[in-house]
């Protein structure tokens, strides 16, 4: 079953789609709140398109996609400016697409994923603690954030082996690859 939220829907309540046979879910632009465990244990959910332009942050205890073991593809649309913390924490996402207009990525937003590469866009100004943490398969990072801060005490890209820094980047944030013994190549584009 595919579900697409459109129109005036602003809130998806806690446990609202828990343990259902949904295979694909598109979160609408007007959604401002996704409740704790809203999609938890939807073991057939394979893809999510996230369009929520103004969604509030979640807490570590309110993981909306906990137990979604088949969730392999997440697309954050270009209309999104802020990705809430913990929203896709510990989800085995293999394909992660981040929209070009994201400005803030919350704490542990994509922590524990299984994606091999990620591209951080130019407009990102804040990256929360552990946003891309605990991902053993992350190998390639393309980093284009012009002047972002990283609120963390551990490496932003701990396991990446190949990192490309975009030509417009002015600041490399604190703890960028601190302690990353896997990094083999860092290149700066001209």
PDB file of C-alpha atoms in Angstrom:
ATOM      1  CA  UNK A   1       0.000   0.000   0.000  1.00  0.00           C
ATOM      2  CA  UNK A   2       1.221   3.451  -0.898  1.00  0.00           C
ATOM      3  CA  UNK A   3       0.125   6.449   1.181  1.00  0.00           C
ATOM      4  CA  UNK A   4       0.500  10.089   0.121  1.00  0.00           C
ATOM      5  CA  UNK A   5      -0.387  12.920   2.513  1.00  0.00           C
ATOM      6  CA  UNK A   6      -1.609  16.057   0.776  1.00  0.00           C
ATOM      7  CA  UNK A   7      -3.793  19.014   1.508  1.00  0.00           C
ATOM      8  CA  UNK A   8      -4.240  20.423   4.975  1.00  0.00           C
ATOM      9  CA  UNK A   9      -2.905  17.497   7.061  1.00  0.00           C
ATOM     10  CA  UNK A  10      -0.555  19.003   9.667  1.00  0.00           C
ATOM     11  CA  UNK A  11      -0.027  16.251  12.218  1.00  0.00           C
ATOM     12  CA  UNK A  12       0.610  12.502  12.149  1.00  0.00           C
ATOM     13  CA  UNK A  13      -0.085  11.198  15.648  1.00  0.00           C
ATOM     14  CA  UNK A  14       1.940   8.779  17.759  1.00  0.00           C
ATOM     15  CA  UNK A  15       1.632   5.134  16.675  1.00  0.00           C
ATOM     16  CA  UNK A  16      -0.882   6.167  13.978  1.00  0.00           C
ATOM     17  CA  UNK A  17       0.431   3.804  11.256  1.00  0.00           C
ATOM     18  CA  UNK A  18       2.285   1.361  13.525  1.00  0.00           C
ATOM     19  CA  UNK A  19       2.503  -2.265  12.335  1.00  0.00           C
ATOM     20  CA  UNK A  20       0.729  -1.732   9.004  1.00  0.00           C
ATOM     21  CA  UNK A  21       1.434  -3.104   5.503  1.00  0.00           C
ATOM     22  CA  UNK A  22       2.376   0.290   4.068  1.00  0.00           C
ATOM     23  CA  UNK A  23       5.174   0.000   1.472  1.00  0.00           C
ATOM     24  CA  UNK A  24       5.635   3.670   0.577  1.00  0.00           C
ATOM     25  CA  UNK A  25       4.757   6.879   2.384  1.00  0.00           C
ATOM     26  CA  UNK A  26       4.937  10.476   1.186  1.00  0.00           C
ATOM     27  CA  UNK A  27       4.773  13.018   4.005  1.00  0.00           C
ATOM     28  CA  UNK A  28       3.064  16.209   2.860  1.00  0.00           C
ATOM     29  CA  UNK A  29       4.450  19.755   2.896  1.00  0.00           C
ATOM     30  CA  UNK A  30       2.022  20.992   5.550  1.00  0.00           C
ATOM     31  CA  UNK A  31       2.945  18.355   8.161  1.00  0.00           C
ATOM     32  CA  UNK A  32       4.508  20.024  11.221  1.00  0.00           C
ATOM     33  CA  UNK A  33       4.484  17.075  13.605  1.00  0.00           C
ATOM     34  CA  UNK A  34       5.201  13.354  13.299  1.00  0.00           C
ATOM     35  CA  UNK A  35       4.452  11.544  16.547  1.00  0.00           C
ATOM     36  CA  UNK A  36       6.547   9.007  18.374  1.00  0.00           C
ATOM     37  CA  UNK A  37       6.512   5.599  16.729  1.00  0.00           C
ATOM     38  CA  UNK A  38       4.091   6.867  14.071  1.00  0.00           C
ATOM     39  CA  UNK A  39       5.381   4.270  11.595  1.00  0.00           C
ATOM     40  CA  UNK A  40       7.132   1.942  14.017  1.00  0.00           C
ATOM     41  CA  UNK A  41       7.458  -1.704  13.038  1.00  0.00           C
ATOM     42  CA  UNK A  42       6.094  -1.164   9.527  1.00  0.00           C
ATOM     43  CA  UNK A  43       8.309  -3.972   8.266  1.00  0.00           C
ATOM     44  CA  UNK A  44       7.154  -3.594   4.646  1.00  0.00           C
ATOM     45  CA  UNK A  45       7.763   0.161   4.462  1.00  0.00           C
ATOM     46  CA  UNK A  46      10.522   0.463   1.822  1.00  0.00           C
ATOM     47  CA  UNK A  47      10.539   4.154   0.882  1.00  0.00           C
ATOM     48  CA  UNK A  48       9.690   7.542   2.352  1.00  0.00           C
ATOM     49  CA  UNK A  49       9.489  10.877   0.578  1.00  0.00           C
ATOM     50  CA  UNK A  50       9.716  13.615   3.178  1.00  0.00           C
ATOM     51  CA  UNK A  51       8.203  16.962   2.147  1.00  0.00           C
ATOM     52  CA  UNK A  52       7.422  18.440   5.592  1.00  0.00           C
ATOM     53  CA  UNK A  53       8.643  22.006   5.255  1.00  0.00           C
ATOM     54  CA  UNK A  54       8.274  23.028   8.898  1.00  0.00           C
ATOM     55  CA  UNK A  55       8.258  19.863  10.999  1.00  0.00           C
ATOM     56  CA  UNK A  56       9.261  20.211  14.642  1.00  0.00           C
ATOM     57  CA  UNK A  57      12.095  18.165  16.074  1.00  0.00           C
ATOM     58  CA  UNK A  58      11.560  14.794  17.654  1.00  0.00           C
ATOM     59  CA  UNK A  59      13.221  13.373  20.732  1.00  0.00           C
ATOM     60  CA  UNK A  60      15.350  10.287  21.084  1.00  0.00           C
ATOM     61  CA  UNK A  61      12.349   8.533  22.630  1.00  0.00           C
ATOM     62  CA  UNK A  62       9.951   9.400  19.812  1.00  0.00           C
ATOM     63  CA  UNK A  63      11.610   7.608  16.884  1.00  0.00           C
ATOM     64  CA  UNK A  64       8.867   7.721  14.234  1.00  0.00           C
ATOM     65  CA  UNK A  65      10.360   4.967  12.029  1.00  0.00           C
ATOM     66  CA  UNK A  66      11.730   2.578  14.700  1.00  0.00           C
ATOM     67  CA  UNK A  67      11.691  -1.034  13.571  1.00  0.00           C
ATOM     68  CA  UNK A  68      11.092  -0.236   9.887  1.00  0.00           C
ATOM     69  CA  UNK A  69      13.578  -2.888   8.797  1.00  0.00           C
ATOM     70  CA  UNK A  70      12.772  -2.671   5.060  1.00  0.00           C
ATOM     71  CA  UNK A  71      13.065   1.130   4.831  1.00  0.00           C
ATOM     72  CA  UNK A  72      15.928   1.431   2.342  1.00  0.00           C
ATOM     73  CA  UNK A  73      15.164   4.703   0.531  1.00  0.00           C
ATOM     74  CA  UNK A  74      14.614   8.154   2.025  1.00  0.00           C
ATOM     75  CA  UNK A  75      14.252  11.292  -0.083  1.00  0.00           C
ATOM     76  CA  UNK A  76      14.162  14.694   1.581  1.00  0.00           C
ATOM     77  CA  UNK A  77      12.600  17.036  -0.974  1.00  0.00           C
ATOM     78  CA  UNK A  78      13.998  20.379  -2.089  1.00  0.00           C
ATOM     79  CA  UNK A  79      11.187  22.226  -0.261  1.00  0.00           C
ATOM     80  CA  UNK A  80      12.463  21.084   3.163  1.00  0.00           C
ATOM     81  CA  UNK A  81      14.635  23.527   5.139  1.00  0.00           C
ATOM     82  CA  UNK A  82      14.974  21.614   8.403  1.00  0.00           C
ATOM     83  CA  UNK A  83      15.280  17.886   9.103  1.00  0.00           C
ATOM     84  CA  UNK A  84      14.219  17.114  12.695  1.00  0.00           C
ATOM     85  CA  UNK A  85      16.547  15.295  15.033  1.00  0.00           C
ATOM     86  CA  UNK A  86      16.219  11.512  15.390  1.00  0.00           C
ATOM     87  CA  UNK A  87      13.630  11.297  12.604  1.00  0.00           C
ATOM     88  CA  UNK A  88      15.386   8.443  10.728  1.00  0.00           C
ATOM     89  CA  UNK A  89      17.639   7.218  13.549  1.00  0.00           C
ATOM     90  CA  UNK A  90      18.564   3.518  13.409  1.00  0.00           C
ATOM     91  CA  UNK A  91      16.719   2.959  10.136  1.00  0.00           C
ATOM     92  CA  UNK A  92      18.687   0.832   7.611  1.00  0.00           C
ATOM     93  CA  UNK A  93      18.459   3.448   4.841  1.00  0.00           C
ATOM     94  CA  UNK A  94      20.696   2.540   1.900  1.00  0.00           C
ATOM     95  CA  UNK A  95      19.764   5.410  -0.433  1.00  0.00           C
ATOM     96  CA  UNK A  96      19.663   8.844   1.197  1.00  0.00           C
ATOM     97  CA  UNK A  97      18.850  11.873  -0.956  1.00  0.00           C
ATOM     98  CA  UNK A  98      19.035  15.280   0.724  1.00  0.00           C
ATOM     99  CA  UNK A  99      17.237  18.249  -0.826  1.00  0.00           C
ATOM    100  CA  UNK A 100      19.210  21.258  -2.018  1.00  0.00           C
ATOM    101  CA  UNK A 101      17.532  23.747   0.353  1.00  0.00           C
ATOM    102  CA  UNK A 102      18.159  22.070   3.717  1.00  0.00           C
ATOM    103  CA  UNK A 103      19.583  24.529   6.258  1.00  0.00           C
ATOM    104  CA  UNK A 104      19.460  22.468   9.467  1.00  0.00           C
ATOM    105  CA  UNK A 105      19.996  18.766  10.081  1.00  0.00           C
ATOM    106  CA  UNK A 106      19.003  17.749  13.608  1.00  0.00           C
ATOM    107  CA  UNK A 107      20.906  15.560  16.055  1.00  0.00           C
ATOM    108  CA  UNK A 108      21.152  11.911  14.985  1.00  0.00           C
ATOM    109  CA  UNK A 109      18.687  12.542  12.129  1.00  0.00           C
ATOM    110  CA  UNK A 110      20.278   9.821   9.964  1.00  0.00           C
ATOM    111  CA  UNK A 111      22.348   8.040  12.608  1.00  0.00           C
ATOM    112  CA  UNK A 112      22.639   4.271  12.266  1.00  0.00           C
ATOM    113  CA  UNK A 113      21.825   4.200   8.552  1.00  0.00           C
ATOM    114  CA  UNK A 114      23.351   1.939   5.905  1.00  0.00           C
ATOM    115  CA  UNK A 115      23.890   4.489   3.113  1.00  0.00           C
ATOM    116  CA  UNK A 116      27.275   4.375   1.349  1.00  0.00           C
ATOM    117  CA  UNK A 117      27.300   8.017   0.283  1.00  0.00           C
ATOM    118  CA  UNK A 118      25.828  11.351   1.234  1.00  0.00           C
ATOM    119  CA  UNK A 119      25.900  14.848  -0.260  1.00  0.00           C
ATOM    120  CA  UNK A 120      25.521  17.807   2.090  1.00  0.00           C
ATOM    121  CA  UNK A 121      24.173  20.859   0.244  1.00  0.00           C
ATOM    122  CA  UNK A 122      25.490  24.430   0.151  1.00  0.00           C
ATOM    123  CA  UNK A 123      22.670  25.919   2.247  1.00  0.00           C
ATOM    124  CA  UNK A 124      23.266  23.755   5.338  1.00  0.00           C
ATOM    125  CA  UNK A 125      24.262  25.995   8.266  1.00  0.00           C
ATOM    126  CA  UNK A 126      23.805  23.653  11.251  1.00  0.00           C
ATOM    127  CA  UNK A 127      24.486  19.944  11.619  1.00  0.00           C
ATOM    128  CA  UNK A 128      23.437  18.380  14.914  1.00  0.00           C
ATOM    129  CA  UNK A 129      25.451  15.985  17.045  1.00  0.00           C
ATOM    130  CA  UNK A 130      25.701  12.541  15.443  1.00  0.00           C
ATOM    131  CA  UNK A 131      23.521  13.490  12.458  1.00  0.00           C
ATOM    132  CA  UNK A 132      25.393  10.994  10.273  1.00  0.00           C
ATOM    133  CA  UNK A 133      26.874   8.898  13.095  1.00  0.00           C
ATOM    134  CA  UNK A 134      26.968   5.150  13.660  1.00  0.00           C
ATOM    135  CA  UNK A 135      26.970   4.316   9.963  1.00  0.00           C
ATOM    136  CA  UNK A 136      29.593   1.668   9.268  1.00  0.00           C
ATOM    137  CA  UNK A 137      28.914   1.701   5.496  1.00  0.00           C
ATOM    138  CA  UNK A 138      29.352   5.433   4.826  1.00  0.00           C
ATOM    139  CA  UNK A 139      32.292   5.583   2.421  1.00  0.00           C
ATOM    140  CA  UNK A 140      31.847   8.714   0.299  1.00  0.00           C
ATOM    141  CA  UNK A 141      30.946  12.234   1.398  1.00  0.00           C
ATOM    142  CA  UNK A 142      30.458  15.246  -0.854  1.00  0.00           C
ATOM    143  CA  UNK A 143      30.457  18.259   1.435  1.00  0.00           C
ATOM    144  CA  UNK A 144      29.208  21.565  -0.009  1.00  0.00           C
ATOM    145  CA  UNK A 145      27.991  23.448   3.091  1.00  0.00           C
ATOM    146  CA  UNK A 146      29.517  26.893   2.701  1.00  0.00           C
ATOM    147  CA  UNK A 147      29.697  27.885   6.372  1.00  0.00           C
ATOM    148  CA  UNK A 148      28.103  25.284   8.658  1.00  0.00           C
ATOM    149  CA  UNK A 149      28.548  24.637  12.353  1.00  0.00           C
ATOM    150  CA  UNK A 150      28.570  21.179  13.880  1.00  0.00           C
ATOM    151  CA  UNK A 151      27.279  20.842  17.428  1.00  0.00           C
ATOM    152  CA  UNK A 152      29.135  17.719  18.444  1.00  0.00           C
ATOM    153  CA  UNK A 153      31.832  16.042  20.429  1.00  0.00           C
ATOM    154  CA  UNK A 154      32.534  13.293  17.888  1.00  0.00           C
ATOM    155  CA  UNK A 155      33.390  13.122  14.204  1.00  0.00           C
ATOM    156  CA  UNK A 156      30.694  14.204  11.776  1.00  0.00           C
ATOM    157  CA  UNK A 157      31.808  11.595   9.223  1.00  0.00           C
ATOM    158  CA  UNK A 158      33.504   8.954  11.329  1.00  0.00           C
ATOM    159  CA  UNK A 159      33.808   6.099   8.805  1.00  0.00           C
ATOM    160  CA  UNK A 160      34.012   7.880   5.442  1.00  0.00           C
ATOM    161  CA  UNK A 161      37.060   6.993   3.359  1.00  0.00           C
ATOM    162  CA  UNK A 162      36.629   9.492   0.509  1.00  0.00           C
ATOM    163  CA  UNK A 163      35.635  13.103   1.109  1.00  0.00           C
ATOM    164  CA  UNK A 164      35.159  15.816  -1.489  1.00  0.00           C
ATOM    165  CA  UNK A 165      35.006  19.420  -0.277  1.00  0.00           C
ATOM    166  CA  UNK A 166      33.036  21.742  -2.584  1.00  0.00           C
ATOM    167  CA  UNK A 167      34.623  24.814  -4.114  1.00  0.00           C
ATOM    168  CA  UNK A 168      32.384  27.285  -2.227  1.00  0.00           C
ATOM    169  CA  UNK A 169      33.084  25.830   1.248  1.00  0.00           C
ATOM    170  CA  UNK A 170      34.525  28.506   3.549  1.00  0.00           C
ATOM    171  CA  UNK A 171      34.546  26.637   6.874  1.00  0.00           C
ATOM    172  CA  UNK A 172      35.233  23.041   7.815  1.00  0.00           C
ATOM    173  CA  UNK A 173      33.336  22.486  11.070  1.00  0.00           C
ATOM    174  CA  UNK A 174      34.775  21.212  14.330  1.00  0.00           C
ATOM    175  CA  UNK A 175      35.128  17.421  14.596  1.00  0.00           C
ATOM    176  CA  UNK A 176      34.670  17.046  10.834  1.00  0.00           C
ATOM    177  CA  UNK A 177      36.577  13.750  10.561  1.00  0.00           C
ATOM    178  CA  UNK A 178      38.188  13.752  14.003  1.00  0.00           C
ATOM    179  CA  UNK A 179      39.433  10.245  14.863  1.00  0.00           C
ATOM    180  CA  UNK A 180      38.442   8.833  11.471  1.00  0.00           C
ATOM    181  CA  UNK A 181      41.141   6.270  10.691  1.00  0.00           C
ATOM    182  CA  UNK A 182      39.286   5.128   7.545  1.00  0.00           C
ATOM    183  CA  UNK A 183      39.749   8.390   5.624  1.00  0.00           C
ATOM    184  CA  UNK A 184      42.090   7.811   2.703  1.00  0.00           C
ATOM    185  CA  UNK A 185      41.325  10.739   0.420  1.00  0.00           C
ATOM    186  CA  UNK A 186      40.217  14.320   0.944  1.00  0.00           C
ATOM    187  CA  UNK A 187      39.956  16.442  -2.174  1.00  0.00           C
ATOM    188  CA  UNK A 188      39.084  20.077  -2.634  1.00  0.00           C
ATOM    189  CA  UNK A 189      37.307  21.010  -5.862  1.00  0.00           C
ATOM    190  CA  UNK A 190      38.474  24.131  -7.628  1.00  0.00           C
TER     191      UNK A 190
END
